Short mmCIF file of C-alpha atoms in Angstrom, two decimals:
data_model
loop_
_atom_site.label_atom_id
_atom_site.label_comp_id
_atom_site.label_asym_id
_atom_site.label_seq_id
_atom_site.Cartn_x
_atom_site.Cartn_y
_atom_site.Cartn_z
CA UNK A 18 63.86 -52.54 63.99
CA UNK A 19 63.06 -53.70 60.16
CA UNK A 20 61.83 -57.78 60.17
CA UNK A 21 65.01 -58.28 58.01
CA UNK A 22 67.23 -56.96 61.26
CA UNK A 23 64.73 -58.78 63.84
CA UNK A 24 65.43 -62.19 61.80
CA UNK A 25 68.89 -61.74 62.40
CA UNK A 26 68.80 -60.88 66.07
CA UNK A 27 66.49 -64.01 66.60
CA UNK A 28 68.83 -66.56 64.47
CA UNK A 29 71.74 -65.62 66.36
CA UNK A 30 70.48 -65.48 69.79
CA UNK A 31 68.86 -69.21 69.47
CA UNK A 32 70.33 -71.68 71.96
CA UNK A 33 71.59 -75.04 70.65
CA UNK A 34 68.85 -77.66 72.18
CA UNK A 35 69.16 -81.30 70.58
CA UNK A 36 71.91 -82.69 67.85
CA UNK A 37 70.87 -85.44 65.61
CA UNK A 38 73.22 -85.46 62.96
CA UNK A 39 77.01 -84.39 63.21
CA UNK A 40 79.93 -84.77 60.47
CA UNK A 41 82.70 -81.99 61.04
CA UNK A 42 80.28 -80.30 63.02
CA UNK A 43 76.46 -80.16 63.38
CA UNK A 44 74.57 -80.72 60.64
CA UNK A 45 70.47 -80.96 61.58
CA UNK A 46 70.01 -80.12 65.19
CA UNK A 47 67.29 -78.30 67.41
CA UNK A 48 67.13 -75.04 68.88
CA UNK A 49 65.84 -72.94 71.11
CA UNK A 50 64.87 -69.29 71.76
CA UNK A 51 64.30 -67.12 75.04
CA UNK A 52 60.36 -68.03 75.25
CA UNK A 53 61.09 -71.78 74.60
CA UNK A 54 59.94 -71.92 70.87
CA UNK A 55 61.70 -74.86 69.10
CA UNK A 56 63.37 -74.36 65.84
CA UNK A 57 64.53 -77.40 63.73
CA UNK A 58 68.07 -76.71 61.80
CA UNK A 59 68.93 -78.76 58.64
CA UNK A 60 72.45 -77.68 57.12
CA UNK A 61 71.31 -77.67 53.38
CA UNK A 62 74.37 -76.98 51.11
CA UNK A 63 77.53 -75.32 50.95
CA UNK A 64 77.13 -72.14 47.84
CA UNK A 65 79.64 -70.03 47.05
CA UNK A 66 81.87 -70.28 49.94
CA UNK A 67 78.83 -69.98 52.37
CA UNK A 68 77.10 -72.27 54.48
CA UNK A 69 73.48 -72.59 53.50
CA UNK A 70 70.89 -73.51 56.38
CA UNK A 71 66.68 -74.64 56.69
CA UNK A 72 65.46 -73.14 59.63
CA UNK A 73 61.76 -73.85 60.80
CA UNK A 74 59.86 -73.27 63.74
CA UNK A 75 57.84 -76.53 65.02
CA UNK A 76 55.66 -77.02 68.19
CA UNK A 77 56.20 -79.20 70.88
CA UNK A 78 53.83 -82.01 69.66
CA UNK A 79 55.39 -81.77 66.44
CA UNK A 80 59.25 -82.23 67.88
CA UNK A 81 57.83 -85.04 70.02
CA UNK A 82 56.26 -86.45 67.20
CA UNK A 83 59.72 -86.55 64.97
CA UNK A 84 61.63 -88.26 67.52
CA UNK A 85 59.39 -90.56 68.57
CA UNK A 86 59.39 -91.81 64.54
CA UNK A 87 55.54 -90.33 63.93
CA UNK A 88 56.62 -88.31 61.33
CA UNK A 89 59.50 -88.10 58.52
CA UNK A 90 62.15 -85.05 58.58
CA UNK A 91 61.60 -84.08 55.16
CA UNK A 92 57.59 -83.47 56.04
CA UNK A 93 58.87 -81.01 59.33
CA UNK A 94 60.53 -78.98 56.77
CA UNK A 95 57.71 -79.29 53.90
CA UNK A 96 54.93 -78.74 55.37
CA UNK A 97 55.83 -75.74 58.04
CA UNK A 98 53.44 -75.37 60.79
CA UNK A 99 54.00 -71.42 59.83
CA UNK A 100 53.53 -71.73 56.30
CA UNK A 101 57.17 -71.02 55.97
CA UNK A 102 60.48 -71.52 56.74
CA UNK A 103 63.97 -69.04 57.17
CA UNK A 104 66.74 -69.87 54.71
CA UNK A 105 69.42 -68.23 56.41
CA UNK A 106 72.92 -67.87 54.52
CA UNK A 107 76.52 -67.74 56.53
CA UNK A 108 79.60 -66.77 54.85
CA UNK A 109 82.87 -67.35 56.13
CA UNK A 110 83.43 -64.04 57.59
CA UNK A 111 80.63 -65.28 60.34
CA UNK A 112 78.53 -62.19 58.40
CA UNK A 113 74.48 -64.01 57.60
CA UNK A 114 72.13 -63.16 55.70
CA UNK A 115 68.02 -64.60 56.70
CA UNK A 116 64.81 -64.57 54.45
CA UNK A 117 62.00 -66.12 54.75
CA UNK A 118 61.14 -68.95 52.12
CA UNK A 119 58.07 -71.27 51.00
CA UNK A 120 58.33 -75.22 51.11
CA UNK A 121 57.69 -74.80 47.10
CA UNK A 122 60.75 -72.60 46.88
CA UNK A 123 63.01 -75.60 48.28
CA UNK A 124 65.59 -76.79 46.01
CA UNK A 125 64.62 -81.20 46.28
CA UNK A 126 67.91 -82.09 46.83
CA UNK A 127 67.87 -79.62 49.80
CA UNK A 128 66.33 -82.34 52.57
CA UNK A 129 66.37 -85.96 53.00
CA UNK A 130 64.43 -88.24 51.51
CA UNK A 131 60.50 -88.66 51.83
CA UNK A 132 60.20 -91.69 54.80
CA UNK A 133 63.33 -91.29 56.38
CA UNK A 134 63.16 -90.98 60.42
CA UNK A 135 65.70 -89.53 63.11
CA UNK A 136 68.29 -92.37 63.65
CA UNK A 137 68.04 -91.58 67.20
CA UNK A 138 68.14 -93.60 70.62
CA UNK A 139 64.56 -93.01 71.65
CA UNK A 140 63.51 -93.44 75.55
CA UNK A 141 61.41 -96.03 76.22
CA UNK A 142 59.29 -92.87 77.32
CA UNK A 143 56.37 -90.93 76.13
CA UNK A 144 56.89 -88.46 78.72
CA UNK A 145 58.07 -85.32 76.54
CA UNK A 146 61.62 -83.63 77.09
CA UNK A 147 62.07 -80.24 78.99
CA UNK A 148 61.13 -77.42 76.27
CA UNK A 149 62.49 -74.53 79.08
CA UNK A 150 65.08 -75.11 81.48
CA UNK A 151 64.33 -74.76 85.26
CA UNK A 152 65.74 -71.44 85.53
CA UNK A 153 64.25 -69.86 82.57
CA UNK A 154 60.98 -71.13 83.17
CA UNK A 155 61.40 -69.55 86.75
CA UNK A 156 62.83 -65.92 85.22
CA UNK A 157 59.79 -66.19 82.50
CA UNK A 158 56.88 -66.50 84.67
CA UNK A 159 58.26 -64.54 87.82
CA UNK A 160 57.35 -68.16 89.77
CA UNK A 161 59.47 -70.25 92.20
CA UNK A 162 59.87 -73.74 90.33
CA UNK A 163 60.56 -76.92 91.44
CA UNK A 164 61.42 -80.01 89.53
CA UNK A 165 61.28 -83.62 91.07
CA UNK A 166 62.31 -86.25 89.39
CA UNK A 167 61.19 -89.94 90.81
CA UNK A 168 63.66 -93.22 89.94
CA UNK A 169 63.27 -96.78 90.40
CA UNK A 170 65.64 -99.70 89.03
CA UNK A 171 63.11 -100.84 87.22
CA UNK A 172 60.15 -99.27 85.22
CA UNK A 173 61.93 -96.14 85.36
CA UNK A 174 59.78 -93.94 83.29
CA UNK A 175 56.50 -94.89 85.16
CA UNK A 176 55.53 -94.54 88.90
CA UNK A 177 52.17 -95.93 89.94
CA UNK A 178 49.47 -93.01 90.14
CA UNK A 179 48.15 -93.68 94.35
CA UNK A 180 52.18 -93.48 94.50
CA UNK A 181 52.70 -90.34 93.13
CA UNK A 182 49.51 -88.44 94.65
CA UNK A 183 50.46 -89.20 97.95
CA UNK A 184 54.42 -87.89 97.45
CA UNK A 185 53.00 -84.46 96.39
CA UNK A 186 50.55 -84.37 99.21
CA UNK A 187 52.81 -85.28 101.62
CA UNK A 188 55.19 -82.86 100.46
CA UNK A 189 52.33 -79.59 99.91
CA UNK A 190 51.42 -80.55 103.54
CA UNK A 191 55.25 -80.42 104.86
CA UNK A 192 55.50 -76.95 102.55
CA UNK A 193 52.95 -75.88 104.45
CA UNK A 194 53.74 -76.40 107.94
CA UNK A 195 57.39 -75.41 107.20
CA UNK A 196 56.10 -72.15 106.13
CA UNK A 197 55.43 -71.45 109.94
CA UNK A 198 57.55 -69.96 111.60
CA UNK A 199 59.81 -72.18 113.79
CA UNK A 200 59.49 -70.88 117.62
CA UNK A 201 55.57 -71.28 117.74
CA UNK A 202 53.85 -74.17 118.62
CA UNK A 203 50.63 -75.15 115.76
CA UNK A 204 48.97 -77.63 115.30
CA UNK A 205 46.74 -76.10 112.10
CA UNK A 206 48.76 -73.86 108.80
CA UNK A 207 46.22 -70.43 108.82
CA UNK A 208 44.35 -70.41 105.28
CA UNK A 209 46.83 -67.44 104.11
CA UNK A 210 50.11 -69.67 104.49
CA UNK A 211 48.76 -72.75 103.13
CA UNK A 212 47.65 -69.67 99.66
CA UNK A 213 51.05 -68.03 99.48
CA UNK A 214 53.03 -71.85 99.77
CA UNK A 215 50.38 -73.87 97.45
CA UNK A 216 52.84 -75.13 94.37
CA UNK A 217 50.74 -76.21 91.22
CA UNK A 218 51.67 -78.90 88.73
CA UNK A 219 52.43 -77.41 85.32
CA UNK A 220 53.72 -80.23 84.03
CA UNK A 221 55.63 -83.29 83.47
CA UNK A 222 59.18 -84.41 81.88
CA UNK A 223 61.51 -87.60 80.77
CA UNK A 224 64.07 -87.60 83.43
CA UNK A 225 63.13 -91.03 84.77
CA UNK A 226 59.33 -89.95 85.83
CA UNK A 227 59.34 -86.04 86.48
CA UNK A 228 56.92 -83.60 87.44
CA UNK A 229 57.45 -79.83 87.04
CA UNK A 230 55.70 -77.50 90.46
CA UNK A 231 55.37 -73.98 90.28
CA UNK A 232 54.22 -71.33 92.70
CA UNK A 233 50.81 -70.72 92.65
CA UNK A 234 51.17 -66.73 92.80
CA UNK A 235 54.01 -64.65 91.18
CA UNK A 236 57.32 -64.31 93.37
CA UNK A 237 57.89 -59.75 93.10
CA UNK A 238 60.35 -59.85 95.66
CA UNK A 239 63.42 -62.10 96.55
CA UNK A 240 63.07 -62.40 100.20
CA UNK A 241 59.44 -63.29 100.02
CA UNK A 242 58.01 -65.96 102.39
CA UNK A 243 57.93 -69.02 99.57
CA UNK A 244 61.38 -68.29 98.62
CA UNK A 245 62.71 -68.34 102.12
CA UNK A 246 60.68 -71.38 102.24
CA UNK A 247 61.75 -73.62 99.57
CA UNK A 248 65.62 -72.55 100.37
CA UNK A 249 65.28 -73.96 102.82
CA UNK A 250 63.60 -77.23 101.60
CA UNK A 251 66.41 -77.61 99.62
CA UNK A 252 68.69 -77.21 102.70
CA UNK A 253 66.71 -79.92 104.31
CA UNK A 254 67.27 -82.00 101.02
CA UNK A 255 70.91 -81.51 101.25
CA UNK A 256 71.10 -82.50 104.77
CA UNK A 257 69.21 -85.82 104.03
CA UNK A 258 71.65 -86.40 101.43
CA UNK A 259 74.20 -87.15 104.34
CA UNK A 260 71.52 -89.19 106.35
CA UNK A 261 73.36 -88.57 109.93
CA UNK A 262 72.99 -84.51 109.31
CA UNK A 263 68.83 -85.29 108.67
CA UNK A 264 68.12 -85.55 112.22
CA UNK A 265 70.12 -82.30 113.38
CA UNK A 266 68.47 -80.45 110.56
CA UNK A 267 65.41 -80.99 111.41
CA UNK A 268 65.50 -79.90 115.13
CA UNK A 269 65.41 -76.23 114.19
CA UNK A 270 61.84 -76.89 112.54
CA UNK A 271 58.26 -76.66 113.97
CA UNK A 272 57.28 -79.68 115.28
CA UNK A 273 54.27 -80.24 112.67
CA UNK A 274 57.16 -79.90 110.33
CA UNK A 275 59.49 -82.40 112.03
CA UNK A 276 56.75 -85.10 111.74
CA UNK A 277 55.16 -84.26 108.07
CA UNK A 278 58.82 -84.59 106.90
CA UNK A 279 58.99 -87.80 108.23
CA UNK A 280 55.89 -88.86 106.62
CA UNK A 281 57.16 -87.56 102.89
CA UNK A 282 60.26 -90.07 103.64
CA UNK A 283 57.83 -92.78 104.33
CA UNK A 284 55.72 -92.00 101.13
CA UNK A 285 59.15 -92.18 99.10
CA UNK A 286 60.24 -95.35 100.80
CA UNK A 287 56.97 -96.92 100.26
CA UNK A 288 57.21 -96.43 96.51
CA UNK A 289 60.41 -97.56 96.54
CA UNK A 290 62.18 -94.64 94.10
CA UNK A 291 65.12 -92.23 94.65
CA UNK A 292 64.78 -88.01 93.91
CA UNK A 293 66.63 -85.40 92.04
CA UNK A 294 64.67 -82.36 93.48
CA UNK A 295 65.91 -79.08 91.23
CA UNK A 296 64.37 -75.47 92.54
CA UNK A 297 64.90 -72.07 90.79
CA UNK A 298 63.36 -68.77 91.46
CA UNK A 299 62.87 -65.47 89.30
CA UNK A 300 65.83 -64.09 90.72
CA UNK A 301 68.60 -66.71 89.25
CA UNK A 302 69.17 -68.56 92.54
CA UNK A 303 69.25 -72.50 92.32
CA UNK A 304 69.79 -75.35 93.77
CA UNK A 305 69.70 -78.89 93.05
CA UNK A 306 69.73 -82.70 95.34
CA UNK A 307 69.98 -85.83 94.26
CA UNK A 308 69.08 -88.72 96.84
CA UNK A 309 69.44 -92.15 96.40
CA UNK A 310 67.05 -94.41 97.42
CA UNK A 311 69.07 -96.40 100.08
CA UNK A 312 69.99 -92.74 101.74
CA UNK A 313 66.83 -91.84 101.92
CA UNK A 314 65.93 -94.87 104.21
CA UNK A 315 68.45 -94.65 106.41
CA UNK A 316 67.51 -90.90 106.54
CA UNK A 317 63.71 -92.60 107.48
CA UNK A 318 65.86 -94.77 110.26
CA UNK A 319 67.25 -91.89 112.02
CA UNK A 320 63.94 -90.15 112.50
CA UNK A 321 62.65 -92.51 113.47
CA UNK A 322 64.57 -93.52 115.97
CA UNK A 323 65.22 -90.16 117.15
CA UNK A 324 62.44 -89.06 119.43
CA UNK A 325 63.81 -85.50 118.90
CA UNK A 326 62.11 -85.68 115.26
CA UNK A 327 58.63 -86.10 116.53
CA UNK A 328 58.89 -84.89 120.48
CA UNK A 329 59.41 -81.25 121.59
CA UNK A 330 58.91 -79.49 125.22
CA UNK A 331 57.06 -76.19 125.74
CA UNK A 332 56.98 -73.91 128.41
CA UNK A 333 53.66 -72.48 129.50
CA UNK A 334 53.51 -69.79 131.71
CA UNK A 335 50.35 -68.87 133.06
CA UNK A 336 47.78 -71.47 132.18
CA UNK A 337 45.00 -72.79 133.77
CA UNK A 338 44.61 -76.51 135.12
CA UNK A 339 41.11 -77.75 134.61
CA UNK A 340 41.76 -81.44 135.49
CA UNK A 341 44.15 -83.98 137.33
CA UNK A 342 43.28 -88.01 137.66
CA UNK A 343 46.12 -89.37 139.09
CA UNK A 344 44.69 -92.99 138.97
CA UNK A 345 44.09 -92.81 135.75
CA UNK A 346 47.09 -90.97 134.39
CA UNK A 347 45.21 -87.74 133.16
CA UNK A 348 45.32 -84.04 133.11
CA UNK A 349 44.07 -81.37 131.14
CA UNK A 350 45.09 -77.45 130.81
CA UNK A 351 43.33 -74.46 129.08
CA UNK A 352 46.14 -72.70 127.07
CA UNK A 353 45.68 -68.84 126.78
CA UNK A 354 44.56 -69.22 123.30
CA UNK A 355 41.57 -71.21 124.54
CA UNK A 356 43.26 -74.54 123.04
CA UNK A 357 42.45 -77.51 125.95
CA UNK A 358 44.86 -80.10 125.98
CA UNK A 359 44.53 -83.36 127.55
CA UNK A 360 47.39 -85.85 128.09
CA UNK A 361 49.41 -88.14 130.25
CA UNK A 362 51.24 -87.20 133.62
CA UNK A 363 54.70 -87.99 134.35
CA UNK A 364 55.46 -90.36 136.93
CA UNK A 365 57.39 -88.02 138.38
CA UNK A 366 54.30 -86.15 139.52
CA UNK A 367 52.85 -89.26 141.07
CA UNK A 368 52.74 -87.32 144.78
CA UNK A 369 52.30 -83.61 143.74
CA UNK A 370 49.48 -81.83 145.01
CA UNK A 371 47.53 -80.58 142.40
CA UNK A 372 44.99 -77.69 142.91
CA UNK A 373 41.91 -77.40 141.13
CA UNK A 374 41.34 -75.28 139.67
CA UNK A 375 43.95 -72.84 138.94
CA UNK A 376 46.96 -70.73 137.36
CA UNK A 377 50.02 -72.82 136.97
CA UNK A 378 53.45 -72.43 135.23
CA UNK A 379 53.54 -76.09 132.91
CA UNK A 380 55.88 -77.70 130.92
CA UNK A 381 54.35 -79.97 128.38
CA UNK A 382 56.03 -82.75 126.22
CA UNK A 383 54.04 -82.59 123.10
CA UNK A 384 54.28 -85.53 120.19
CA UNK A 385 53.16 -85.46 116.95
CA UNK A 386 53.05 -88.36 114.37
CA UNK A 387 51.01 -88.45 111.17
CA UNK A 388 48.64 -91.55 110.54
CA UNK A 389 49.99 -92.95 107.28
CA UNK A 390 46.56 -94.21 106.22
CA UNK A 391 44.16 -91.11 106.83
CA UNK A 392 47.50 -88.40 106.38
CA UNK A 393 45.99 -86.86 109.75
CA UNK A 394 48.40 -85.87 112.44
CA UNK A 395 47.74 -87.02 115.97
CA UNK A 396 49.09 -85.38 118.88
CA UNK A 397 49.77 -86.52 122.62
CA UNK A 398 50.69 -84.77 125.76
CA UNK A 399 52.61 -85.77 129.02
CA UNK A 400 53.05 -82.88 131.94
CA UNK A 401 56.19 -83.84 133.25
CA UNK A 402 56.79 -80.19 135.64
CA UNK A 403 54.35 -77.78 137.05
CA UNK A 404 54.39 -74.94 139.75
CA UNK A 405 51.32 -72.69 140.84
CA UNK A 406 51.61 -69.74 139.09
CA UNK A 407 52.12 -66.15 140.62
CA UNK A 408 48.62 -65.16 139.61
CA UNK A 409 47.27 -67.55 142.17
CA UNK A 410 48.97 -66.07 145.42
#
């Protein structure tokens, strides 16, 4: 393909971004191309029956820097960051025509006038504007990509920085534990979960305070673990979107997931803001939440009034009993794994006769609730059945 043809193809394949001037139509507006480079348009004069167009490429900084009134929009198209510009010619038959030209080949009467800014509503924001949407960003790097964007009623473009660390831990740590699968019972995410689930911040945007998360690794295939796993984040979004649906959600997660979810509500509570939580992946799936602030309290309410959210029972079969104080309302059982656990009995038990040691059949109720000061989970135990096992007889 000659340059000549590849102008063409590029020019007409750009993506309409940002209008700042329209009369019977656009007139100087921004654009975009497949990779996210920006391209200012300036509609320059109307010769022989064809429209006459300035197009020049600018970086981010630079497009920040025009519409936040740092710099005129004759000196975008005068000085070119590329040394040059494309003066690209449309006739009415929608047939074009692109070369490239030099800021001294301008006609003057071609641009505004030196000193004369965007009249543009400006955010009270110097957080910059998405420069790739969710889904390309997601398609272009082969990474799963979440945007979350945080809202208050007031200072809406700022969120205090303790604030915002703690969301994003809270939320890696729930990422993590969700990762597990859902019918085992752990208490600590192995090393290679918590490396295929890590999501790394890549950025930040002006959609009240936003921050940009991508996968840490590159996403080959569509069913892969991190996918599965941030569907179904989203799912868990969606059902906290409808608060009395949060609580029935969440039963068919781990329990380490139950209660670190729990503890991201509290984190968003605390700071007092409401989400829009956006995820994409590299295979053109996406989804999207928004969550009000006063939903996502009374989300918080039913969890934690709901002892399901925090509480499970487990079965053990086979386990060994190590220790019983019935005074003191205590007992303690080697798992199979190794794992001793130490809890409370159930009064229910008051007059069983334990045996020590040996094999018994337990059921366990197991709690787990995070400490919202050190982020550490704490777990507690009550036997509330047991049986000798087979094994011993």
């Amino acid at each position: 393909m000659s340059q000549h043809n590849y102008l063409n193809v590029e020019i007409q394949n750009l993506k309409p971004w940002e209008i700042f001037d329209f009369f019977e139509g656009p007139r100087f507006y921004s654009c975009k191309n497949q990779t996210g480079q920006i391209y200012l348009v300036h509609w320059v004069d109307d010769i022989n029956d064809c429209d006459v167009w300035l197009y020049s490429k600018v970086s981010f900084e630079r497009y920040c820097a025009l519409k936040n009134n740092k710099i005129d929009i004759r000196s975008c198209f005068e000085k070119p960051e590329e040394g040059f510009s494309y003066l690209v010619t449309v006739a009415s038959t929608n047939e074009f025509n692109t070369d490239l030209i030099k800021s001294e080949d301008y006609d003057p009467e071609w641009l505004p006038d030196e000193g004369e800014f965007l009249e543009y509503d400006i955010p009270s924001t110097t957080l910059p504007q998405k420069v790739v949407n969710i889904q390309e960003a997601a398609v272009a790097n082969y990474r799963q990509v979440l945007d979350l964007a945080f809202s208050k009623s007031h200072q809406t473009y700022e969120i205090a920085s303790d604030a915002l660390g703690k969301i994003l831990t809270k939320l890696q740590n729930y990422l993590y534990s969700s990762a597990c699968p859902s019918d085992i019972d752990i208490r600590k995410v192995p090393e290679h979960i918590k490396d295929e689930n890590t999501l790394m911040v890549s950025g930040f945007f002006a959609s009240s305070f936003g921050v940009r998360l991508q996968s840490k690794n590159s996403d080959l295939f569509s069913d892969s673990s991190q996918n599965q796993n941030l569907h179904k984040f989203m799912d868990l979004l969606t059902a906290t979107e409808e608060s009395n649906r949060v609580l029935k959600e969440v039963k068919g997660y781990n329990l380490l997931s139950r209660a670190r979810y729990k503890a991201v509500l509290q984190e968003l509570v605390a700071a007092g803001v409401s989400v829009k939580a956006e995820w994409s992946d590299p295979y053109g799936n996406f989804r999207a939440s928004i969550i009000p602030f006063h939903q996502i309290k009374e989300a918080l309410r039913q969890l934690e009034e709901g002892e399901s959210s925090d509480t499970q029972t487990i079965k053990h079969k086979d386990i060994r009993l190590v220790g019983v104080d019935i005074e003191n309302d205590f007992f303690a059982v080697v798992k199979n794994d190794g794992e001793l656990l130490k809890g409370k009995l159930d009064k229910s038990l008051e007059s069983y006769q334990f045996n020590v040691p040996s094999i018994v059949n337990a059921t366990i109720e197991e709690t787990c609730k995070v400490n919202p000061v050190t982020d550490k989970e704490k777990w507690s135990y009550k036997l509330i059945e047991i049986e000798q096992s087979s094994l011993n007889k």
